[in-house]
Coordinates of C-alpha atoms in Angstrom, one line a residue:
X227 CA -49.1 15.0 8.3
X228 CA -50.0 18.2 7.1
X229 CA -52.8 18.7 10.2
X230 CA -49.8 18.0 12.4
X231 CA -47.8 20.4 10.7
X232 CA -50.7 23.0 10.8
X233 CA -50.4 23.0 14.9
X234 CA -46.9 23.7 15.1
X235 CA -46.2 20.1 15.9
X236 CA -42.1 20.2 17.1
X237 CA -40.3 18.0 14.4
X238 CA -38.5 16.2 17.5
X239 CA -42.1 15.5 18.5
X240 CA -43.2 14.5 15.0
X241 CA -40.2 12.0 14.7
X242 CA -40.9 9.9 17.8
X243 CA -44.4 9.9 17.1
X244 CA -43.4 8.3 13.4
X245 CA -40.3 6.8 14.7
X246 CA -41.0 5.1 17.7
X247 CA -44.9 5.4 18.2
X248 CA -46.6 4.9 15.2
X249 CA -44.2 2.5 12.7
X250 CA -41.3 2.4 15.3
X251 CA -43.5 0.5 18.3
X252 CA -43.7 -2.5 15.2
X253 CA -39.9 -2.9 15.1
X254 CA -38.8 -5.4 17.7
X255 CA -35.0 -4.7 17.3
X256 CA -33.1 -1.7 18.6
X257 CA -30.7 -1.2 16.1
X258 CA -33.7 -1.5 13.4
X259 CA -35.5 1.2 15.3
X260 CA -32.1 3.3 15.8
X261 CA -32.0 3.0 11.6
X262 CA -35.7 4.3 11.3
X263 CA -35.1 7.2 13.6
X264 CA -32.1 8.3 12.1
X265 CA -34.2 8.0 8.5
X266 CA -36.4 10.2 10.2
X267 CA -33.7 12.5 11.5
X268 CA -32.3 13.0 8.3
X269 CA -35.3 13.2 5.9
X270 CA -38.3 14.8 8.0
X271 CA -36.7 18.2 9.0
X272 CA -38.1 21.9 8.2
X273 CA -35.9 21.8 5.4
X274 CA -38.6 19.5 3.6
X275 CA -41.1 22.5 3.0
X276 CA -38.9 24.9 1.9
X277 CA -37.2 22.7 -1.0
X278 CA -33.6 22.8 0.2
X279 CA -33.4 19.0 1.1
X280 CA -32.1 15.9 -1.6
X281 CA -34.2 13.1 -0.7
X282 CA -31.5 11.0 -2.2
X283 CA -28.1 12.3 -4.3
X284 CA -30.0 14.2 -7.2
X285 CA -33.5 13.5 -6.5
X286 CA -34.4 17.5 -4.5
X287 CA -37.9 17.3 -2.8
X288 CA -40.6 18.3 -4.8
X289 CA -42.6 21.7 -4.7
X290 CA -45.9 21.5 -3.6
X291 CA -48.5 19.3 -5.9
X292 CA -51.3 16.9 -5.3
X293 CA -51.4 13.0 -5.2
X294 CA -50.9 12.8 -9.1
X295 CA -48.0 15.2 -8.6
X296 CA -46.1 13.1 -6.8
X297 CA -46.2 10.1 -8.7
X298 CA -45.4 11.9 -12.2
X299 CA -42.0 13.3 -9.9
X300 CA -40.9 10.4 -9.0
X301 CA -41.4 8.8 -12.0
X302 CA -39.8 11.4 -14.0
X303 CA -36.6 12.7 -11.3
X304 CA -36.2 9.7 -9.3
X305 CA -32.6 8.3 -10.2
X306 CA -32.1 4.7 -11.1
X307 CA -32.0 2.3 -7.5
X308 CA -28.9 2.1 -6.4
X309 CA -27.1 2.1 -2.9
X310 CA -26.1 5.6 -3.1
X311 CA -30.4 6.1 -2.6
X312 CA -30.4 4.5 0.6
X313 CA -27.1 6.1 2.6
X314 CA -25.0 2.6 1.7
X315 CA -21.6 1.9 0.1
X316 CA -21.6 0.1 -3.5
X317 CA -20.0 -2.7 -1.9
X318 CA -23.3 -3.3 -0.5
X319 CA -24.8 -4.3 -3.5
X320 CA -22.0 -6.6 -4.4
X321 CA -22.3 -8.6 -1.3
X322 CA -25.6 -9.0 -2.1
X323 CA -25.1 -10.3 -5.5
X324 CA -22.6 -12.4 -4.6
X325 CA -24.6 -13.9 -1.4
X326 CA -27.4 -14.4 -4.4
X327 CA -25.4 -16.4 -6.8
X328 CA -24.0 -18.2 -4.1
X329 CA -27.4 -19.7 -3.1
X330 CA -28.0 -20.5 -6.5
X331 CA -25.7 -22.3 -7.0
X332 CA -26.1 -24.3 -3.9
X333 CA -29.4 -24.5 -4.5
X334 CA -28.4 -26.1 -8.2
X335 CA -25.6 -28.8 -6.4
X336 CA -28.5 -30.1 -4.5
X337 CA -30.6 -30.5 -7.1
X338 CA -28.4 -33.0 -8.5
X339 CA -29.8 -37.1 -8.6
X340 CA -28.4 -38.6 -5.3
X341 CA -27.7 -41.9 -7.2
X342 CA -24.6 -39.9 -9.7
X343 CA -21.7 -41.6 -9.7
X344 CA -18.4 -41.1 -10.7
X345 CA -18.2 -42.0 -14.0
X346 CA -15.6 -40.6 -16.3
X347 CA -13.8 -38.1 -13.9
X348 CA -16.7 -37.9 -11.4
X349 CA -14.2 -38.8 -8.8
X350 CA -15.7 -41.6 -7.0
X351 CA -19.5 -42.7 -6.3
X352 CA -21.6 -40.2 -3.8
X353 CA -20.5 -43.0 -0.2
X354 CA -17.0 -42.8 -1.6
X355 CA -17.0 -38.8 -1.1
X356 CA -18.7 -39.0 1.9
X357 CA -16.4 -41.6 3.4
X358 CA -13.4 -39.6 2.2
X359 CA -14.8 -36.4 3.8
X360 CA -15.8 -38.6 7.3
X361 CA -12.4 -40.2 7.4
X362 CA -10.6 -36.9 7.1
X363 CA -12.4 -34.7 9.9
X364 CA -11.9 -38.2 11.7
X365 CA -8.0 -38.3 11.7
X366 CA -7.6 -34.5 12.0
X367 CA -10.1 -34.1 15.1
X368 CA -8.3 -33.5 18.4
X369 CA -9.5 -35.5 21.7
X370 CA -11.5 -33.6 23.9
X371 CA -10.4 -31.3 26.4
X372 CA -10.0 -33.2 30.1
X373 CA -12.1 -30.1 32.1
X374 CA -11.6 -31.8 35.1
X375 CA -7.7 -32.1 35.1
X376 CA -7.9 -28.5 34.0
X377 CA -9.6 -27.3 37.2
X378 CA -7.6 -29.5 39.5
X379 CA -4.2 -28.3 38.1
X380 CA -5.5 -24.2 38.3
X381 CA -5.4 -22.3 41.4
X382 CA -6.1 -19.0 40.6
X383 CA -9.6 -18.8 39.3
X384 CA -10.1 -15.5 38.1
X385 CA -12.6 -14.3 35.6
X386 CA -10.6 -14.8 32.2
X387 CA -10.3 -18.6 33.6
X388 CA -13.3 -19.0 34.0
X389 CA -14.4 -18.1 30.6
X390 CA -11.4 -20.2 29.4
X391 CA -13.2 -23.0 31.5
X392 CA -16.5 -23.0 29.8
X393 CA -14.8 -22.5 26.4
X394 CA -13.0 -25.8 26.5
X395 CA -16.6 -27.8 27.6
X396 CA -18.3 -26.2 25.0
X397 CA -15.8 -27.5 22.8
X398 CA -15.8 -30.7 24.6
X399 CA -19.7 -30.8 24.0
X400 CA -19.1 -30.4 20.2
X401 CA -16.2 -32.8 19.2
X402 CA -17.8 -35.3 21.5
X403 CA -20.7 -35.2 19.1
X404 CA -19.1 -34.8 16.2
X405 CA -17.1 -37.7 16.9
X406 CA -19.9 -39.7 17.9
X407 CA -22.2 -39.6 15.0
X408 CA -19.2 -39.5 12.8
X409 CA -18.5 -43.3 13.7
X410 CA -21.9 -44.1 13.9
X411 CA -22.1 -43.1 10.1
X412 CA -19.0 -44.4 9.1
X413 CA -20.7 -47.9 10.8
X414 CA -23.9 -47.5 8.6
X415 CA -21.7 -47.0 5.4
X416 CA -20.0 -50.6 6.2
X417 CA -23.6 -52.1 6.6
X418 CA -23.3 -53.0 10.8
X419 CA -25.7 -50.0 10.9
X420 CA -29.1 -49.4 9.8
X421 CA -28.7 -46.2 8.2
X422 CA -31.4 -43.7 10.3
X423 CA -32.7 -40.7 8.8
X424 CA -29.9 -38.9 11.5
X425 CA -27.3 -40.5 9.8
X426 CA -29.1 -39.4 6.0
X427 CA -29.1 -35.9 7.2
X428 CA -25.0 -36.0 7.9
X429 CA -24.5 -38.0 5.4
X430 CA -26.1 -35.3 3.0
X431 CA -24.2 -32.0 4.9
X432 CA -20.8 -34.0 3.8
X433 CA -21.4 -34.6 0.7
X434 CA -22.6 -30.8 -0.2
X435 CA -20.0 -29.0 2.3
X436 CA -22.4 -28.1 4.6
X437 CA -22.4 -28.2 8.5
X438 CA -24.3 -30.7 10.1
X439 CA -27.2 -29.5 12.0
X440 CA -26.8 -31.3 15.2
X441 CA -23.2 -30.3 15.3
X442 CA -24.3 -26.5 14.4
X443 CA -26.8 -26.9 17.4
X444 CA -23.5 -27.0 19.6
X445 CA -21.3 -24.8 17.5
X446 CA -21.0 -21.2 16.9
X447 CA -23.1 -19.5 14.7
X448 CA -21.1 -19.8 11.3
X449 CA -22.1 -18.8 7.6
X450 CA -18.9 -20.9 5.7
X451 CA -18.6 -24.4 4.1
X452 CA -18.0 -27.4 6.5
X453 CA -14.3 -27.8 5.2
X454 CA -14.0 -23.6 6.2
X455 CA -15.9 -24.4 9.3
X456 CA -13.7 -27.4 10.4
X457 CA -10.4 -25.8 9.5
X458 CA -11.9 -23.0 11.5
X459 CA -12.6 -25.0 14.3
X460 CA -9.0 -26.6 14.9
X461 CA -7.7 -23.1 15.4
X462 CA -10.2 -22.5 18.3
X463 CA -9.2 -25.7 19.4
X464 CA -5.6 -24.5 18.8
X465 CA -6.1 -21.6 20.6
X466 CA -7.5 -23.0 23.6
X467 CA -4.9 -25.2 24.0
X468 CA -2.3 -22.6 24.3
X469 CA -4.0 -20.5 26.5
X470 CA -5.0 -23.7 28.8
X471 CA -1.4 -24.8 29.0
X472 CA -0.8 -21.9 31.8
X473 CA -3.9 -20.5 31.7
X474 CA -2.1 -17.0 31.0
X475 CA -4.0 -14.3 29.2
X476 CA -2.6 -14.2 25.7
X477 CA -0.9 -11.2 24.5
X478 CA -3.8 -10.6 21.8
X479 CA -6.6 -12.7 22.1
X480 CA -8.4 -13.9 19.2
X481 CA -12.2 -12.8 20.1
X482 CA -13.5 -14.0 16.8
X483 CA -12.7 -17.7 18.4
X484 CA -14.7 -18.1 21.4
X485 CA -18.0 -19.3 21.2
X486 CA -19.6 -16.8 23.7
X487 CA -17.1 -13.8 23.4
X488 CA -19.9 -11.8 25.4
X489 CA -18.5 -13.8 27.9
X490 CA -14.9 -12.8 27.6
X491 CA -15.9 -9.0 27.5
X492 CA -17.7 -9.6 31.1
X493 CA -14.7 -10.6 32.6
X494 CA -12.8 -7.8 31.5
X495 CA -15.4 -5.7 33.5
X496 CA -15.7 -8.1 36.5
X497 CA -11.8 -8.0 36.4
X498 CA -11.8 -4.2 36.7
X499 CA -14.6 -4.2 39.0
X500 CA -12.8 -6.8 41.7
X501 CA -9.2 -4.5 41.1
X502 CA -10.9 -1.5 42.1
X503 CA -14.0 -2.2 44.0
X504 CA -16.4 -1.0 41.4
X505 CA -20.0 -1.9 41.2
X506 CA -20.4 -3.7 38.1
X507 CA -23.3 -2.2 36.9
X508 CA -22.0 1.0 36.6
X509 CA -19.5 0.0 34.2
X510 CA -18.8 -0.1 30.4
X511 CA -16.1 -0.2 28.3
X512 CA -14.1 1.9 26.7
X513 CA -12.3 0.5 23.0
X514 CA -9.5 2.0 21.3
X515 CA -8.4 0.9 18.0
X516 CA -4.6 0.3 17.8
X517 CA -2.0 0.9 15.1
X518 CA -0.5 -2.6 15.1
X519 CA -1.2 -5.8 14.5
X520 CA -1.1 -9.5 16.2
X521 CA 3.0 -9.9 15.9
X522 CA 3.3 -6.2 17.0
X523 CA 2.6 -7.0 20.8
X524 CA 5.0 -9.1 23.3
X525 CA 3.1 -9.2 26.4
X526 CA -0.8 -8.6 26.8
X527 CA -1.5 -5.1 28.8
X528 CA -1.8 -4.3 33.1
X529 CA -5.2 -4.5 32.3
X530 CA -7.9 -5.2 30.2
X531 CA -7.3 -6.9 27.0
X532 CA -5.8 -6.9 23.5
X533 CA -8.3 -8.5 20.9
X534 CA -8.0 -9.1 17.3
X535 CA -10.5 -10.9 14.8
X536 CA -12.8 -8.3 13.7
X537 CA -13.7 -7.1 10.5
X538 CA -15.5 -3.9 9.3
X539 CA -18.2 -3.9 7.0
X540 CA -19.9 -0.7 5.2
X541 CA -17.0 1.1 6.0
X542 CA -13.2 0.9 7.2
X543 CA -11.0 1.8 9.7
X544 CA -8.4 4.4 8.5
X545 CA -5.0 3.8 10.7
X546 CA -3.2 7.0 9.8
X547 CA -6.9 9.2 11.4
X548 CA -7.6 6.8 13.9
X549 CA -11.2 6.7 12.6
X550 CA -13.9 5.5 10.2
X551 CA -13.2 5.8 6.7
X552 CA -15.6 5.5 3.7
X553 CA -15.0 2.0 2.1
X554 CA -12.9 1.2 -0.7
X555 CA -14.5 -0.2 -3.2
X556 CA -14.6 -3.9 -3.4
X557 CA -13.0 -4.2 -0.1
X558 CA -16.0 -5.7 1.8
X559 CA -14.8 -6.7 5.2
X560 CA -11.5 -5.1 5.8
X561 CA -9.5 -6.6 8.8
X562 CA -9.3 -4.1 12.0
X563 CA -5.9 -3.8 13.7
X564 CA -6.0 -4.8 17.5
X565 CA -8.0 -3.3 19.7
X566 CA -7.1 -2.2 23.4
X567 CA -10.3 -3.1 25.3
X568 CA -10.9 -1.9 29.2
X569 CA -13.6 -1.1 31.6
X570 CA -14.4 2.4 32.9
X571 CA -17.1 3.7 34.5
X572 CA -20.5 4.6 33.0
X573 CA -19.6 8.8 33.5
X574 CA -16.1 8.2 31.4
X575 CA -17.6 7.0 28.6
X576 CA -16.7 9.4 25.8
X577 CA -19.7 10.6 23.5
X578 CA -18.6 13.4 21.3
X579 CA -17.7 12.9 17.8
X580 CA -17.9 8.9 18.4
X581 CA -20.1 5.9 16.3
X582 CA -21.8 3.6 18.7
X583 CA -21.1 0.3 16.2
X584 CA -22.8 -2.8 16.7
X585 CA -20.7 -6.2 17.2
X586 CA -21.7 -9.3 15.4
X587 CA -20.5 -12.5 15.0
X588 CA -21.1 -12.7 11.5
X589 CA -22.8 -11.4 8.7
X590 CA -26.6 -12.3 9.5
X591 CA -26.6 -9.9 12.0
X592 CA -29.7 -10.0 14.0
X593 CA -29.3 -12.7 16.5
X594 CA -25.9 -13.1 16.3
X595 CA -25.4 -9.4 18.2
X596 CA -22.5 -9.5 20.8
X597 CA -21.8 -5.7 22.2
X598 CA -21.7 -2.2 20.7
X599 CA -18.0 -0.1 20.6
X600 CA -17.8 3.4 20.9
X601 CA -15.6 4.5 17.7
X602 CA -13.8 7.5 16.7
X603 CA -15.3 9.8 13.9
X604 CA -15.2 12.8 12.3
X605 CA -18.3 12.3 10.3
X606 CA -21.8 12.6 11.7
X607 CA -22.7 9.6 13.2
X608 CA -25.8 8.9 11.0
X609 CA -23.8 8.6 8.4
X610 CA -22.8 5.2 9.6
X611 CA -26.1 4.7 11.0
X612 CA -27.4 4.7 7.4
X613 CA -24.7 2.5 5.4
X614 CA -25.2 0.0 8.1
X615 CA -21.7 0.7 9.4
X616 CA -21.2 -2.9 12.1
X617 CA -17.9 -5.2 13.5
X618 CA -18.0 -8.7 12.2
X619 CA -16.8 -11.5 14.4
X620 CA -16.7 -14.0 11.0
X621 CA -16.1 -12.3 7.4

């Protein structure tokens, strides 16, 4: 570092050779790497060697010292770990506690002899639960959607169709298998089945709360209990069914219910693109966060769409600014009002004084990535960047 320094190295330089050369070139996603270099932005600045810069709130860099030095300094001035240290909210840390005691108390329910039964106020033997559990997702669970009839009975096949379409055989695809090994279950229960290690595995998810794995191989990605998940899932189904029934765009569309919503913000692009003879590639699109909610809107817009669903987490969205807002505290995932969503070209795309913030569908991040909206704000976008500012799909 200090050679570096001693041949007037630019910092830009220095940054991208740390950021994206060196340590960045190891990080395989982009947003991780857009968190390094903005670490990097913020930290490793002239400001370091002239003492001027808080490494963290109350903790100054240090003057010049050796190895020794160091350590004694942060030993001595460092403050206690907290989020503050790293750019994040306090909420942080309680969603990570309560994320931890969650798991161990999952971890303790499963731990639990297999063979308990009721006994005094145990409610029933362990098949008892599981049968009650099987018979109720049974009774509630809507028939599959008829694709076919659907297609036959729509003229007008335009990209929001489409996507309605694929929806309602995705959901198809899952009921039908949740349906399926649901009887063959309740079968083995009444002894006409040899109970297979398949039929274990579900019998197990029911009787902790958990989602099945070979229905969460055809599902959504989801982080809730099964009876969250399946009460969930009737309201997609809900949905889906009103908006099949004339295939008419709702007025607000619930984004958080589809199981590829990538797919529904494509069509709002190809949509634009076949209106006004746009290539497609040279197109993005533009968000703007509304005042009003769901009941607030009569008729969905000329173009583009009107979504709602999303939740904020490491910050909020302040209503009466139009822009991000630090979080209140213990408000993990506030709701966002609806959002007017339409496609403009590539050179429209506003900039200045905007949060480029990641879309998930739910709180693992990572893999479950959808898109990234432009967002007003009045603070410097690393700001966000640091307290790990996203949109949530799922609270």
């Amino acid at each position: 570092m200090s050679n570096l320094l001693s041949l007037q190295v630019p910092w830009t330089d220095l940054r991208y050779l740390f950021g994206e050369i060196m340590y960045g070139g190891h990080i395989t996603d982009d947003w991780d790497r857009r968190l390094c270099r903005t670490y990097l932005e913020e930290y490793m600045k002239a400001e370091m060697l002239e003492g001027e810069l808080n490494l963290a709130p109350g903790f100054p860099v240090p003057s010049n010292s050796d190895y020794k030095g160091y350590h004694a300094y942060i030993d001595d001035v460092l403050p206690p770990e907290s989020p503050y240290l790293y750019g994040l909210h306090p909420n942080a840390e309680i969603g990570f506690l309560t994320a931890t005691s969650d798991n161990l108390f999952k971890t303790v329910l499963e731990m639990q002899p297999r063979d308990a039964g009721g006994g005094e106020g145990g409610g029933g033997t362990r098949e008892e639960k599981v049968k009650q559990v099987l018979d109720e997702i049974l009774e509630k669970l809507p028939d599959d959607f008829n694709v076919q009839e659907m297609m036959a009975r729509c003229e007008d096949r335009n990209p929001y169709v489409v996507v309605a379409f694929q929806e309602c055989e995705r959901m198809s695809m899952l009921t039908s298998e949740m349906r399926r090994s649901l009887r063959e279950l309740d079968l083995g229960l009444k002894g006409e089945l040899t109970i297979t290690a398949d039929m274990e595995d579900l019998s197990n998810a029911l009787f902790f709360d958990h989602v099945p794995g070979s229905w969460e191989r055809r599902a959504y990605p989801s982080m809730a209990t099964l009876a969250a998940w399946f009460s969930d899932l009737l309201l997609r189904i809900k949905e889906l069914e009103s908006w099949t029934s004339d295939f008419c765009l709702p007025n607000v569309v619930w984004l958080s219910g589809f199981f590829n919503p990538q797919s529904f913000l494509t069509a709002i692009e190809q949509s634009m693109a076949r209106k006004n003879e746009w290539p497609l590639d040279k197109m993005t699109l533009s968000v703007d966060v509304t005042k009003k909610n769901k009941e607030d809107f009569n008729s969905p817009p000329r173009e583009g769409a009107y979504v709602h669903g999303l939740f904020m987490e490491g910050a909020r969205w302040d209503t009466q600014t139009g822009m991000i807002a630090d979080s209140r505290l213990k408000e993990l995932t506030p709701n966002m009002p609806v959002v007017f969503i339409k496609a403009i070209p590539v050179d429209k795309q506003e900039t200045k004084n905007v949060y480029e913030c990641p879309v998930y569908k739910t709180r693992q991040r990572g893999p479950t990535y959808v898109w990234n909206f432009f967002l007003k704000t009045k603070e410097n976008p690393a700001k966000w960047t640091l307290a790990g500012v996203a949109l949530l799909l799922s609270a």
